[in-house]
Amino acid sequence: ADVYHSEGVFRRDYGEMERKFKIYAYGDGDLDEDAYDDTPRSVHWKYASEIFFFKNIRESSFLTDDPHDAHLFFIPLSCHKIRQKVSSYQKMESVVKNYVEGLILKHPYWNRTLGSDHFFISCHEYDLGATRGVHMLIKNSIRAVCSSGYRDGFIPHKDFAVPQINQPFAQSAGGYDVNRRTILGYWEGKCNSEIRKKLVNLWAEDKELDFQNQTVPNLSTIYKFYRAKFCICPAGLRHTSGRITRAIHYGCVPVILGDHFDLPFVDILDWQKFALLLKEADVYKLKDILKAKAGAEYTTLHKNLLKVQRHFQWNTPPIKFDAFHMVIYDLWLRRNVVK
């Protein structure tokens, strides 16, 4: 009850979703095979969330063969797959545009709502370049994306954020280890944004904060996630990243440092109960904020963090309340809004 906006509403509505929700997925056959993705791929790095969803939806009970029973229609676009076949965003955009126009011509379902009951998922920046010029897709259909910054064309209440989960995780989940967390704040990453540059310039030499200018986590940096109370998650080239879900997995309270974007499952989970949500301007007083929260409030945040770990874990086959079901529930919440 501590981590949801309303646990009673969530559990009641979640149960109704499991009983009633139906999704119709377009098949390949007569559609552009360069855009369609029905071939299992290895689950790795940035693409894990997108690939897991493709795998999970095919095995789920939410799919229906009868489009008349469907609440939503799944457009199985794979911008990652398109990128492997063509060399430029312009060509990618052309593939997506031809795909959607062919879908509209060959099937009657889009025109009933101008595509507002259609959705696709993408968890890489490729989708921004590949779909930006396909206005009927971006403006009308639901986008489940990892890049949820408003400057990237993300439309709140229509679109929603999917957690970028880099599975498999290198180590097991962090648990009840509060006493072993002696690092006040930890960050590792590349200085590829203004807020990250400020973070390093202001706090890199501080003895109570541990910052690593390293782009790929290794075993030693991962162990820092086990030892830190707070893991700083500043916006980079994209607002959200796998750093947030790594922090959650390893039991390190995430400190979200960024403006103008949505967090995953924000309509369901009360992020203030298990994370610190800061504005970019708060970087100047970051250490004071962390020290003020490092006592009893931190213990509560950490305890609640453990309750949401399962919501940020993909499984095959999917299990109740895991990341796949949370994405499906986010879609369920939008089934009536879009029509």
XYZ file of C-alpha atoms in Angstrom, residues 12-237:
226
model
C -9.258 -4.243 -8.320
C -8.591 -2.770 -11.755
C -5.645 -5.093 -12.347
C -7.895 -8.084 -11.735
C -10.472 -6.765 -14.188
C -7.700 -6.272 -16.751
C -6.601 -9.896 -16.386
C -10.152 -11.093 -17.018
C -11.225 -8.799 -19.840
C -8.381 -7.059 -21.677
C -7.872 -8.138 -25.293
C -5.252 -6.996 -27.783
C -5.181 -7.696 -31.500
C -1.685 -7.899 -33.015
C -1.217 -7.334 -36.714
C 0.484 -10.223 -38.490
C 3.238 -10.036 -41.078
C 1.996 -11.688 -44.283
C 0.831 -8.738 -46.321
C 2.800 -6.097 -44.412
C 6.344 -4.771 -44.846
C 8.623 -7.457 -43.446
C 11.371 -4.888 -42.863
C 9.193 -3.217 -40.250
C 7.522 -6.250 -38.760
C 9.194 -8.229 -36.000
C 8.073 -11.762 -35.201
C 11.554 -13.303 -35.021
C 12.979 -13.931 -31.535
C 16.181 -12.002 -30.936
C 18.737 -12.246 -28.208
C 17.782 -10.227 -25.160
C 20.536 -7.788 -24.391
C 21.452 -4.294 -23.340
C 19.223 -1.350 -24.319
C 16.778 -3.423 -26.320
C 15.846 -5.870 -23.561
C 12.535 -4.216 -22.609
C 11.356 -4.015 -26.215
C 12.389 -7.582 -27.017
C 10.889 -9.005 -23.822
C 7.576 -7.328 -24.647
C 7.540 -8.905 -28.109
C 8.260 -12.302 -26.586
C 5.781 -11.921 -23.728
C 2.829 -10.608 -25.735
C 3.005 -13.584 -28.095
C 2.757 -15.967 -25.145
C 0.126 -14.059 -23.186
C -3.593 -14.561 -22.772
C -4.259 -10.945 -23.756
C -3.995 -11.612 -27.486
C -7.158 -12.270 -29.477
C -7.570 -13.535 -33.030
C -10.807 -11.588 -33.376
C -10.203 -7.846 -33.914
C -13.828 -7.133 -32.993
C -13.064 -8.261 -29.429
C -9.980 -6.065 -29.130
C -9.668 -3.030 -26.900
C -6.334 -2.047 -28.505
C -4.362 -2.953 -31.626
C -0.641 -3.741 -31.430
C 1.530 -2.426 -34.270
C 4.637 -4.656 -34.074
C 7.091 -2.069 -35.375
C 10.712 -2.778 -34.581
C 12.841 0.292 -35.187
C 15.831 -1.702 -33.970
C 15.241 -4.259 -36.725
C 14.748 -1.542 -39.357
C 18.059 0.038 -38.318
C 19.821 -3.226 -39.087
C 18.517 -3.129 -42.664
C 18.804 0.533 -43.704
C 21.524 3.097 -43.168
C 19.802 6.418 -42.416
C 16.935 7.871 -40.414
C 15.404 9.138 -43.663
C 15.208 5.601 -45.033
C 13.959 4.286 -41.701
C 11.215 6.899 -41.695
C 10.230 5.844 -45.223
C 9.952 2.185 -44.152
C 7.745 3.106 -41.177
C 5.563 5.439 -43.273
C 5.017 2.803 -45.974
C 4.290 0.203 -43.308
C 1.603 2.289 -41.586
C 0.016 3.396 -44.864
C -0.106 -0.232 -46.010
C -1.651 -1.244 -42.705
C -4.364 1.409 -43.141
C -5.125 0.328 -46.708
C -5.245 -3.410 -45.997
C -7.181 -3.321 -42.709
C -10.243 -1.288 -41.633
C -9.417 -0.847 -37.967
C -7.198 2.256 -38.017
C -9.789 4.493 -39.635
C -12.417 3.838 -36.959
C -10.457 5.965 -34.473
C -7.714 7.430 -36.703
C -5.325 5.082 -34.945
C -5.931 6.251 -31.396
C -6.613 2.679 -30.255
C -3.326 1.470 -31.767
C 0.006 1.251 -29.971
C 3.628 0.319 -30.528
C 6.623 -0.091 -28.262
C 10.210 1.038 -28.719
C 13.015 1.306 -26.231
C 15.799 3.010 -28.128
C 16.440 6.447 -29.590
C 16.094 4.935 -33.079
C 12.340 5.238 -32.763
C 12.632 9.022 -32.511
C 14.360 9.361 -35.861
C 12.399 6.573 -37.548
C 8.941 7.833 -36.598
C 9.327 11.599 -36.190
C 8.031 12.366 -39.690
C 5.141 9.889 -39.576
C 2.755 12.380 -38.000
C -0.389 10.238 -38.009
C 1.467 7.601 -36.000
C 3.106 9.970 -33.506
C 0.081 12.188 -32.893
C -2.627 9.528 -32.820
C -1.314 6.178 -31.642
C -0.118 5.284 -28.144
C 3.660 5.111 -27.775
C 5.213 2.976 -25.058
C 8.781 4.279 -25.035
C 11.886 4.494 -22.887
C 12.668 8.007 -24.193
C 9.900 9.879 -22.393
C 11.195 13.460 -22.572
C 8.677 16.089 -23.616
C 11.246 17.626 -25.958
C 11.351 14.293 -27.806
C 7.697 14.493 -28.794
C 6.396 12.478 -25.851
C 2.723 13.301 -25.216
C 1.702 12.787 -21.545
C -1.529 10.877 -20.864
C -1.476 9.391 -24.385
C 2.042 7.982 -24.388
C 3.689 6.333 -21.407
C 7.185 5.476 -20.247
C 8.531 1.938 -20.253
C 11.482 1.180 -17.949
C 14.733 0.602 -19.784
C 15.919 -2.628 -18.233
C 19.308 -3.997 -19.239
C 18.737 -7.668 -18.525
C 20.155 -10.029 -17.604
C 21.424 -8.204 -14.525
C 25.050 -8.945 -13.706
C 24.333 -9.661 -10.028
C 21.406 -10.633 -7.815
C 18.930 -8.119 -6.436
C 19.882 -6.002 -3.422
C 17.928 -6.714 -0.272
C 17.789 -5.756 3.394
C 21.321 -4.407 3.573
C 20.847 -0.864 4.864
C 23.665 -1.097 7.412
C 26.229 -1.967 4.716
C 25.414 1.103 2.624
C 28.123 3.542 3.637
C 28.392 5.648 0.450
C 26.056 8.642 0.648
C 25.622 9.073 -3.098
C 26.911 7.216 -6.170
C 26.943 7.916 -9.915
C 28.732 6.393 -12.876
C 28.272 7.459 -16.456
C 29.314 9.714 -19.300
C 29.178 13.512 -19.128
C 26.944 13.854 -22.195
C 24.537 16.500 -20.897
C 24.733 19.843 -19.109
C 23.289 18.480 -15.885
C 25.888 15.708 -15.780
C 28.700 18.176 -16.390
C 27.419 20.308 -13.509
C 27.161 17.238 -11.318
C 30.803 16.343 -11.888
C 32.110 19.914 -11.651
C 30.332 20.505 -8.361
C 30.761 17.204 -6.553
C 33.447 15.024 -8.144
C 35.974 15.798 -5.391
C 33.578 15.379 -2.484
C 34.623 12.603 -0.082
C 31.101 11.479 0.794
C 29.985 11.194 -2.825
C 31.426 8.684 -5.287
C 31.241 9.635 -8.960
C 32.722 7.546 -11.789
C 33.150 8.898 -15.322
C 32.702 5.474 -16.906
C 30.304 4.528 -19.679
C 30.034 0.756 -19.221
C 29.460 -0.642 -15.713
C 31.872 -3.376 -14.643
C 31.781 -5.636 -11.625
C 33.495 -3.139 -9.324
C 31.093 -0.322 -10.210
C 28.104 -2.620 -9.849
C 29.158 -3.395 -6.279
C 28.947 0.344 -5.610
C 25.192 0.016 -6.179
C 25.129 -2.399 -3.218
C 27.124 -0.025 -0.999
C 25.423 3.304 -1.760
C 22.381 4.733 -0.050
C 21.403 6.915 -3.012
C 22.170 6.394 -6.706
C 22.105 9.597 -8.736
C 20.210 9.303 -12.026
C 20.783 12.534 -13.975
C 19.280 13.082 -17.422
C 21.700 12.314 -20.247
C 21.119 12.391 -23.992
